[in-house]
Amino acid sequence: MGRGIGTRAAAGGHSVTFVDASPETAEKTAADVRVYVKNGAKISTASLGDVQLGDVVVFAVWYGTNIELAKQLGDRLAGKVVVDIANPLNNTFDGLATAADSSSAEDLAKVVVPSAKVVKAFNTTYAGTLSSGQVDGRPLDVFIAGDDAGAKEKVAQLVRDGGMRPVDTGPLSRARQIEGMQLLHIVTQGTLGTNWASAIKILG
Amino acid sequence: MGRGIGTRAAAGGHSVTFVDASPETAEKTAADVRVYVKNGAKISTASLGDVQLGDVVVFAVWYGTNIELAKQLGDRLAGKVVVDIANPLNNTFDGLATAADSSSAEDLAKVVVPSAKVVKAFNTTYAGTLSSGQVDGRPLDVFIAGDDAGAKEKVAQLVRDGGMRPVDTGPLSRARQIEGMQLLHIVTQGTLGTNWASAIKILG
């Protein structure tokens, strides 16, 4: 997912720094993404300890790890837009692990420093579909939720620049529905035969 | 919604009886739908007191009214497939009125007679889009949830016969996510400019 979102950002002319527990993985990802760069965007790598975080920090990690990462980064997230892409599936991948009145994004918002602004996005776009940003000839819809209008607009601009369509669904609590929608998308992969190459889109 | 779903059923060769508190409305709806009939399907009207219920009973009513209607019909729903299409919006149309761990369909399932089988379907398909069963040249996706495989297959067959695509999402509890997804579809009508002529679809 880091490679996919990074690809769209690079194609939209935005610089990206990849961080991974394995420096080799980060370098490989950066190399893969560099071929998509437009407008002189700079693609680099860094360790978690050394990275200079950008305005927008995408947590391309699982639910649970996102919470740990936020705690680990602590004050370094001050003033940042933190993008939560996690789908909080249970251990049997057939339900949500979050409380019925919460979501991964809301759980994350509870642990980041107060000035960090959590935005839900990119949890319904499969990694493979982000290489082109399209499915079936249509731009991907990226469903967004968040409580800070400016933070949402930064993410929406990244989405637009990458050739996709942002769909602002409202406050961060709408992440409950966005994550629930993706549960439907996940559990129907086999029955629809779409094999992780599909996209949920509002047509019309 | 009754007209829309009836239109797809009639176009699929299925007979439909319309019931409305106003006999004139029922007659007008029946007349509108008759032009779509294929394979000799019969389109009729009846009062709630007199109607001979078919195998599949579509509750084309609001959330709340669906619960009252189930209580009123009582034993007459024995053995029937009851289709819940309701979107349980709150009074300000920006959230769900159901408990966080329930859904309109599950609330309905609690009040029907035990042998009735509740299936969630058609809550994401706007009435206007059902006249053709398509948006943007693509067949509508009808997201289905239910605990009885046979009941779901009856609804899926109606959907297929009407030229649309059934998407079986699993047990009735998935209605929570289907209704949540439709909340996103509803709240973004204005911002997307789709004006109730859109459809949520899995592409790919």
Coordinates of C-alpha atoms in Angstrom, one line a residue:
Chain A
M1 CA 0.0 0.0 0.0
G2 CA 2.9 2.3 0.7
R3 CA 4.2 1.7 -2.9
G4 CA 0.7 2.2 -4.3
I5 CA -0.1 5.5 -2.5
G6 CA 3.5 6.7 -3.1
T7 CA 3.1 6.0 -6.8
R8 CA 0.0 8.2 -7.1
A9 CA 1.7 10.9 -5.0
A10 CA 4.8 10.8 -7.2
A11 CA 2.7 10.8 -10.4
G12 CA 1.0 13.9 -9.0
G13 CA 4.3 15.7 -8.6
H14 CA 4.6 15.3 -4.8
S15 CA 7.9 14.3 -3.1
V16 CA 7.8 11.1 -1.0
T17 CA 10.0 9.6 1.7
F18 CA 9.6 5.9 2.3
V19 CA 10.2 4.5 5.8
D20 CA 10.3 0.7 6.4
A21 CA 11.8 -1.5 9.2
S22 CA 13.9 -2.9 6.4
P23 CA 16.1 -0.3 4.6
E24 CA 16.3 -2.6 1.6
T25 CA 12.5 -2.8 1.3
A26 CA 12.3 1.0 1.5
E27 CA 15.0 1.4 -1.2
K28 CA 13.3 -1.1 -3.5
T29 CA 10.0 0.6 -3.1
A30 CA 11.6 4.0 -3.8
A31 CA 13.2 2.6 -6.9
D32 CA 9.9 1.2 -8.1
V33 CA 8.1 4.5 -7.6
R34 CA 10.8 6.8 -9.2
V35 CA 9.7 5.7 -12.7
Y36 CA 6.3 7.4 -12.1
V37 CA 7.7 10.8 -10.9
K38 CA 6.4 14.0 -12.5
N39 CA 7.4 17.6 -12.0
G40 CA 10.7 16.9 -10.2
A41 CA 9.2 15.2 -7.2
K42 CA 11.9 13.7 -5.0
I43 CA 11.7 10.1 -3.9
S44 CA 13.9 9.2 -0.9
T45 CA 14.1 6.8 2.0
A46 CA 14.9 7.2 5.7
S47 CA 14.7 5.3 9.0
L48 CA 11.9 5.9 11.4
G49 CA 14.4 7.5 13.8
D50 CA 15.9 9.9 11.3
V51 CA 13.0 10.7 8.9
Q52 CA 12.0 14.4 8.5
L53 CA 8.3 13.9 8.4
G54 CA 6.4 15.7 5.7
D55 CA 3.2 17.7 6.0
V56 CA 1.2 14.5 5.3
V57 CA 2.2 11.3 7.0
V58 CA 0.6 8.2 5.6
F59 CA 0.5 5.3 8.0
A60 CA 0.7 2.4 5.6
V61 CA 0.5 -0.2 8.3
W62 CA -2.1 -2.6 9.8
Y63 CA -4.6 -1.7 12.4
G64 CA -2.9 -2.1 15.8
T65 CA 0.4 -1.2 14.4
N66 CA -1.0 2.3 13.5
I67 CA -1.8 2.8 17.2
E68 CA 1.7 1.7 18.3
L69 CA 3.4 3.9 15.6
A70 CA 1.5 7.0 16.7
K71 CA 2.6 6.4 20.3
Q72 CA 6.2 5.9 19.1
L73 CA 6.2 9.1 17.0
G74 CA 4.6 11.1 19.8
D75 CA 5.4 14.8 19.5
R76 CA 7.0 14.4 16.1
L77 CA 3.4 14.2 14.7
A78 CA 2.6 17.7 16.0
G79 CA 0.8 19.7 13.4
K80 CA 0.9 16.8 10.8
V81 CA -1.9 15.4 8.7
V82 CA -1.9 11.7 9.6
V83 CA -3.6 9.4 7.1
D84 CA -5.1 6.2 8.4
I85 CA -5.6 3.6 5.7
A86 CA -6.1 0.6 8.0
N87 CA -9.0 -1.9 7.7
P88 CA -9.5 -3.3 11.2
L89 CA -10.4 -6.8 10.3
N90 CA -10.8 -9.5 13.0
N91 CA -8.7 -12.6 13.1
T92 CA -11.0 -14.6 10.8
F93 CA -11.2 -11.7 8.2
D94 CA -15.0 -11.7 8.3
G95 CA -15.8 -8.9 10.7
L96 CA -14.4 -5.7 12.2
A97 CA -12.2 -5.8 15.3
T98 CA -13.1 -2.2 16.4
A99 CA -15.9 -1.4 18.8
A100 CA -19.3 -1.0 17.1
D101 CA -19.2 2.7 17.9
S102 CA -15.6 3.4 16.8
S103 CA -13.2 2.8 13.9
S104 CA -9.5 2.4 13.2
A105 CA -9.3 6.1 12.4
E106 CA -11.1 7.2 15.5
D107 CA -9.0 4.9 17.7
L108 CA -5.9 6.4 16.1
A109 CA -7.1 9.9 16.7
K110 CA -7.4 9.1 20.4
V111 CA -3.6 8.4 20.7
V112 CA -2.0 11.1 18.4
V113 CA -0.8 14.4 19.9
P114 CA -3.7 16.9 20.0
S115 CA -2.4 19.1 17.1
A116 CA -2.1 16.1 14.7
K117 CA -5.1 15.8 12.4
V118 CA -6.2 12.3 11.5
V119 CA -7.8 11.7 8.1
K120 CA -9.3 8.4 6.9
A121 CA -8.4 7.7 3.2
F122 CA -7.2 5.0 0.9
N123 CA -8.6 2.0 2.8
T124 CA -10.9 1.0 -0.1
T125 CA -8.3 1.2 -2.9
Y126 CA -6.3 -2.0 -3.4
A127 CA -2.6 -1.7 -3.8
G128 CA -2.6 -3.1 -7.4
T129 CA -5.2 -0.6 -8.5
L130 CA -3.1 2.4 -7.3
S131 CA -0.4 1.7 -9.9
S132 CA -2.7 3.3 -12.5
G133 CA -5.2 4.9 -10.2
Q134 CA -8.0 3.4 -12.3
V135 CA -10.2 0.4 -12.6
D136 CA -12.3 -0.4 -15.6
G137 CA -11.2 2.9 -17.2
R138 CA -12.6 5.0 -14.3
P139 CA -10.5 7.0 -11.8
L140 CA -10.5 5.5 -8.3
D141 CA -12.8 7.0 -5.7
V142 CA -10.9 7.8 -2.5
F143 CA -13.4 8.1 0.3
I144 CA -12.2 10.6 2.9
A145 CA -13.3 11.4 6.5
G146 CA -11.9 13.8 9.0
D147 CA -12.7 16.5 11.5
D148 CA -10.3 19.2 10.1
A149 CA -11.3 20.7 6.7
G150 CA -7.8 21.9 5.9
A151 CA -6.3 18.4 6.6
K152 CA -8.9 16.8 4.4
E153 CA -8.2 19.2 1.6
K154 CA -4.5 18.4 1.7
V155 CA -5.4 14.7 1.2
A156 CA -8.0 15.6 -1.4
Q157 CA -5.4 17.5 -3.4
L158 CA -3.0 14.6 -3.3
V159 CA -5.8 12.4 -4.6
R160 CA -6.7 14.8 -7.4
D161 CA -3.1 15.4 -8.4
G162 CA -2.7 11.6 -8.7
G163 CA -5.6 11.4 -11.2
M164 CA -8.2 10.0 -8.8
R165 CA -11.4 11.5 -7.3
P166 CA -11.6 12.5 -3.6
V167 CA -15.0 11.8 -2.0
D168 CA -15.4 13.8 1.2
T169 CA -17.9 12.0 3.4
G170 CA -17.8 14.2 6.4
P171 CA -16.5 14.0 10.0
L172 CA -13.9 11.4 11.1
S173 CA -16.7 9.2 12.6
R174 CA -17.7 8.4 9.0
A175 CA -14.6 6.2 9.0
R176 CA -17.0 3.7 10.6
Q177 CA -19.0 3.5 7.4
I178 CA -16.0 3.7 5.1
E179 CA -14.3 0.8 7.0
G180 CA -17.6 -1.1 7.0
M181 CA -18.0 -0.6 3.2
Q182 CA -14.5 -2.0 2.7
L183 CA -15.4 -5.1 4.7
L184 CA -18.1 -5.7 2.1
H185 CA -15.6 -5.1 -0.7
I186 CA -13.2 -7.6 1.0
V187 CA -15.6 -10.4 1.7
T188 CA -17.0 -10.4 -1.8
Q189 CA -13.7 -10.7 -3.7
G190 CA -14.0 -14.4 -4.1
T191 CA -17.7 -14.5 -5.0
L192 CA -17.4 -11.7 -7.5
G193 CA -14.1 -13.1 -9.0
T194 CA -12.6 -9.7 -8.8
N195 CA -9.4 -11.0 -7.1
W196 CA -8.3 -7.8 -5.4
A197 CA -8.3 -5.8 -8.6
S198 CA -11.7 -4.1 -8.0
A199 CA -12.8 -0.7 -6.8
I200 CA -15.8 0.7 -5.0
K201 CA -17.0 3.7 -6.9
I202 CA -20.0 6.0 -7.0
L203 CA -21.1 6.0 -10.6
G204 CA -23.4 8.6 -12.2
Chain B
M1 CA -39.1 2.6 -4.4
G2 CA -42.0 0.2 -4.9
R3 CA -42.4 1.4 -8.4
G4 CA -38.7 1.0 -9.1
I5 CA -38.3 -2.5 -7.7
G6 CA -41.6 -3.5 -9.2
T7 CA -40.4 -2.3 -12.6
R8 CA -37.3 -4.5 -12.4
A9 CA -39.3 -7.5 -11.3
A10 CA -41.9 -7.0 -14.1
A11 CA -39.1 -6.6 -16.6
G12 CA -37.7 -9.9 -15.3
G13 CA -41.0 -11.7 -16.0
H14 CA -42.2 -11.7 -12.3
S15 CA -45.8 -10.9 -11.3
V16 CA -46.2 -8.1 -8.8
T17 CA -49.0 -7.0 -6.6
F18 CA -48.8 -3.4 -5.3
V19 CA -50.3 -2.5 -1.9
D20 CA -50.6 1.1 -0.8
A21 CA -52.6 2.9 1.8
S22 CA -54.1 4.8 -1.2
P23 CA -55.7 2.5 -3.7
E24 CA -55.3 5.2 -6.4
T25 CA -51.6 5.3 -5.8
A26 CA -51.4 1.5 -6.1
E27 CA -53.3 1.6 -9.4
K28 CA -51.2 4.4 -10.8
T29 CA -48.0 2.6 -9.8
A30 CA -49.3 -0.7 -11.4
A31 CA -50.2 1.2 -14.6
D32 CA -46.7 2.7 -14.8
V33 CA -45.1 -0.7 -14.3
R34 CA -47.3 -2.6 -16.8
V35 CA -45.4 -1.1 -19.7
Y36 CA -42.3 -2.9 -18.6
V37 CA -43.8 -6.4 -18.3
K38 CA -42.1 -9.3 -20.0
N39 CA -43.1 -13.0 -20.3
G40 CA -46.8 -12.5 -19.2
A41 CA -46.0 -11.2 -15.7
K42 CA -49.2 -10.1 -14.1
I43 CA -49.3 -6.7 -12.4
S44 CA -52.2 -6.2 -9.9
T45 CA -53.1 -4.2 -6.8
A46 CA -54.7 -5.1 -3.5
S47 CA -55.4 -3.7 -0.1
L48 CA -53.2 -4.7 2.9
G49 CA -56.2 -6.6 4.4
D50 CA -57.0 -8.6 1.3
V51 CA -53.6 -9.1 -0.4
Q52 CA -52.5 -12.7 -1.1
L53 CA -48.8 -12.3 -0.3
G54 CA -46.3 -13.7 -2.8
D55 CA -43.2 -15.7 -2.0
V56 CA -41.2 -12.5 -1.8
V57 CA -42.7 -9.6 0.1
V58 CA -40.8 -6.3 -0.4
F59 CA -41.3 -3.8 2.4
A60 CA -41.0 -0.6 0.4
V61 CA -41.5 1.6 3.5
W62 CA -39.4 3.7 5.9
Y63 CA -37.5 2.4 8.8
G64 CA -39.9 2.3 11.8
T65 CA -42.9 1.6 9.4
N66 CA -41.2 -1.6 8.5
I67 CA -41.3 -2.7 12.1
E68 CA -45.0 -1.7 12.5
L69 CA -45.9 -3.5 9.2
A70 CA -44.3 -6.7 10.3
K71 CA -46.3 -6.7 13.5
Q72 CA -49.5 -5.9 11.6
L73 CA -48.9 -8.7 9.1
G74 CA -48.0 -11.2 11.9
D75 CA -48.6 -14.8 10.9
R76 CA -49.3 -13.8 7.3
L77 CA -45.5 -13.5 6.8
A78 CA -45.0 -17.2 7.8
G79 CA -42.6 -18.8 5.4
K80 CA -42.2 -15.6 3.3
V81 CA -39.0 -13.9 2.1
V82 CA -39.3 -10.4 3.6
V83 CA -37.1 -7.8 1.8
D84 CA -36.0 -4.9 3.9
I85 CA -34.9 -1.9 1.8
A86 CA -35.0 0.8 4.6
N87 CA -32.2 3.2 5.3
P88 CA -32.5 4.0 9.0
L89 CA -31.4 7.7 8.9
N90 CA -31.7 9.9 11.9
N91 CA -33.9 13.1 11.9
T92 CA -31.1 15.2 10.6
F93 CA -30.2 12.8 7.8
D94 CA -26.6 12.8 8.7
G95 CA -26.3 9.6 10.8
L96 CA -28.0 6.2 11.5
A97 CA -30.9 5.9 13.9
T98 CA -30.2 2.2 14.7
A99 CA -28.0 1.0 17.6
A100 CA -24.3 0.8 16.7
D101 CA -24.6 -3.0 16.9
S102 CA -27.7 -3.4 14.8
S103 CA -29.4 -2.4 11.6
S104 CA -32.8 -1.9 10.1
A105 CA -32.8 -5.4 8.8
E106 CA -31.8 -7.0 12.1
D107 CA -34.4 -4.9 13.9
L108 CA -37.0 -6.2 11.5
A109 CA -35.8 -9.8 11.9
K110 CA -36.5 -9.5 15.6
V111 CA -40.2 -8.8 15.1
V112 CA -41.3 -11.0 12.1
V113 CA -42.6 -14.5 12.8
P114 CA -39.8 -17.1 13.2
S115 CA -40.4 -18.8 9.8
A116 CA -40.2 -15.5 7.9
K117 CA -36.7 -14.9 6.4
V118 CA -35.5 -11.3 6.3
V119 CA -33.2 -10.3 3.4
K120 CA -31.5 -6.9 3.1
A121 CA -31.5 -5.6 -0.5
F122 CA -32.2 -2.6 -2.7
N123 CA -31.3 0.1 -0.1
T124 CA -28.4 1.4 -2.1
T125 CA -30.3 1.7 -5.4
Y126 CA -32.1 5.0 -5.9
A127 CA -35.7 4.8 -7.3
G128 CA -34.9 6.6 -10.5
T129 CA -32.0 4.3 -11.3
L130 CA -34.3 1.2 -11.1
S131 CA -36.3 2.3 -14.1
S132 CA -33.5 1.1 -16.4
G133 CA -31.6 -0.9 -13.8
Q134 CA -28.4 0.8 -14.9
V135 CA -26.2 3.8 -14.2
D136 CA -23.5 5.0 -16.6
G137 CA -24.1 2.0 -18.8
R138 CA -23.4 -0.5 -16.0
P139 CA -25.9 -2.8 -14.4
L140 CA -26.8 -1.8 -10.8
D141 CA -25.1 -3.8 -8.0
V142 CA -27.7 -4.9 -5.5
F143 CA -26.0 -5.7 -2.2
I144 CA -27.7 -8.5 -0.3
A145 CA -27.4 -9.9 3.2
G146 CA -29.4 -12.6 5.0
D147 CA -29.1 -15.7 7.2
D148 CA -31.1 -18.0 4.9
A149 CA -29.3 -19.1 1.7
G150 CA -32.5 -20.0 -0.1
A151 CA -34.2 -16.7 0.7
K152 CA -31.1 -14.8 -0.6
E153 CA -31.1 -16.8 -3.8
K154 CA -34.7 -15.9 -4.5
V155 CA -33.9 -12.3 -4.2
A156 CA -30.7 -12.7 -6.2
Q157 CA -32.7 -14.4 -9.0
L158 CA -35.1 -11.4 -9.1
V159 CA -32.1 -9.1 -9.3
R160 CA -30.5 -11.1 -12.2
D161 CA -33.8 -11.4 -14.0
G162 CA -34.2 -7.7 -13.8
G163 CA -30.8 -7.2 -15.5
M164 CA -28.9 -6.2 -12.4
R165 CA -26.1 -7.9 -10.4
P166 CA -26.7 -9.4 -7.0
V167 CA -23.7 -9.1 -4.6
D168 CA -24.2 -11.5 -1.7
T169 CA -22.3 -10.0 1.2
G170 CA -23.0 -12.7 3.8
P171 CA -25.2 -12.9 7.0
L172 CA -27.9 -10.5 7.9
S173 CA -25.6 -8.7 10.2
R174 CA -23.8 -7.4 7.2
A175 CA -26.8 -5.1 6.7
R176 CA -25.0 -2.9 9.2
Q177 CA -22.3 -2.3 6.6
I178 CA -24.7 -2.1 3.7
E179 CA -26.8 0.5 5.5
G180 CA -23.6 2.4 6.5
M181 CA -22.3 2.4 3.0
Q182 CA -25.6 3.9 1.8
L183 CA -25.2 6.7 4.4
L184 CA -22.0 7.6 2.6
H185 CA -23.8 7.5 -0.7
I186 CA -26.6 9.7 0.6
V187 CA -24.4 12.4 2.3
T188 CA -22.3 12.8 -0.8
Q189 CA -25.1 13.4 -3.3
G190 CA -24.8 17.2 -3.1
T191 CA -21.0 17.4 -3.0
L192 CA -20.6 15.0 -5.9
G193 CA -23.5 16.6 -7.9
T194 CA -25.0 13.2 -8.6
N195 CA -28.5 14.3 -7.5
W196 CA -29.9 10.9 -6.6
A197 CA -29.1 9.4 -10.0
S198 CA -25.9 7.6 -8.9
A199 CA -25.1 4.1 -7.9
I200 CA -22.5 2.4 -5.7
K201 CA -20.8 -0.3 -7.7
I202 CA -17.9 -2.7 -7.4
L203 CA -15.9 -2.2 -10.6
G204 CA -13.4 -4.6 -12.0

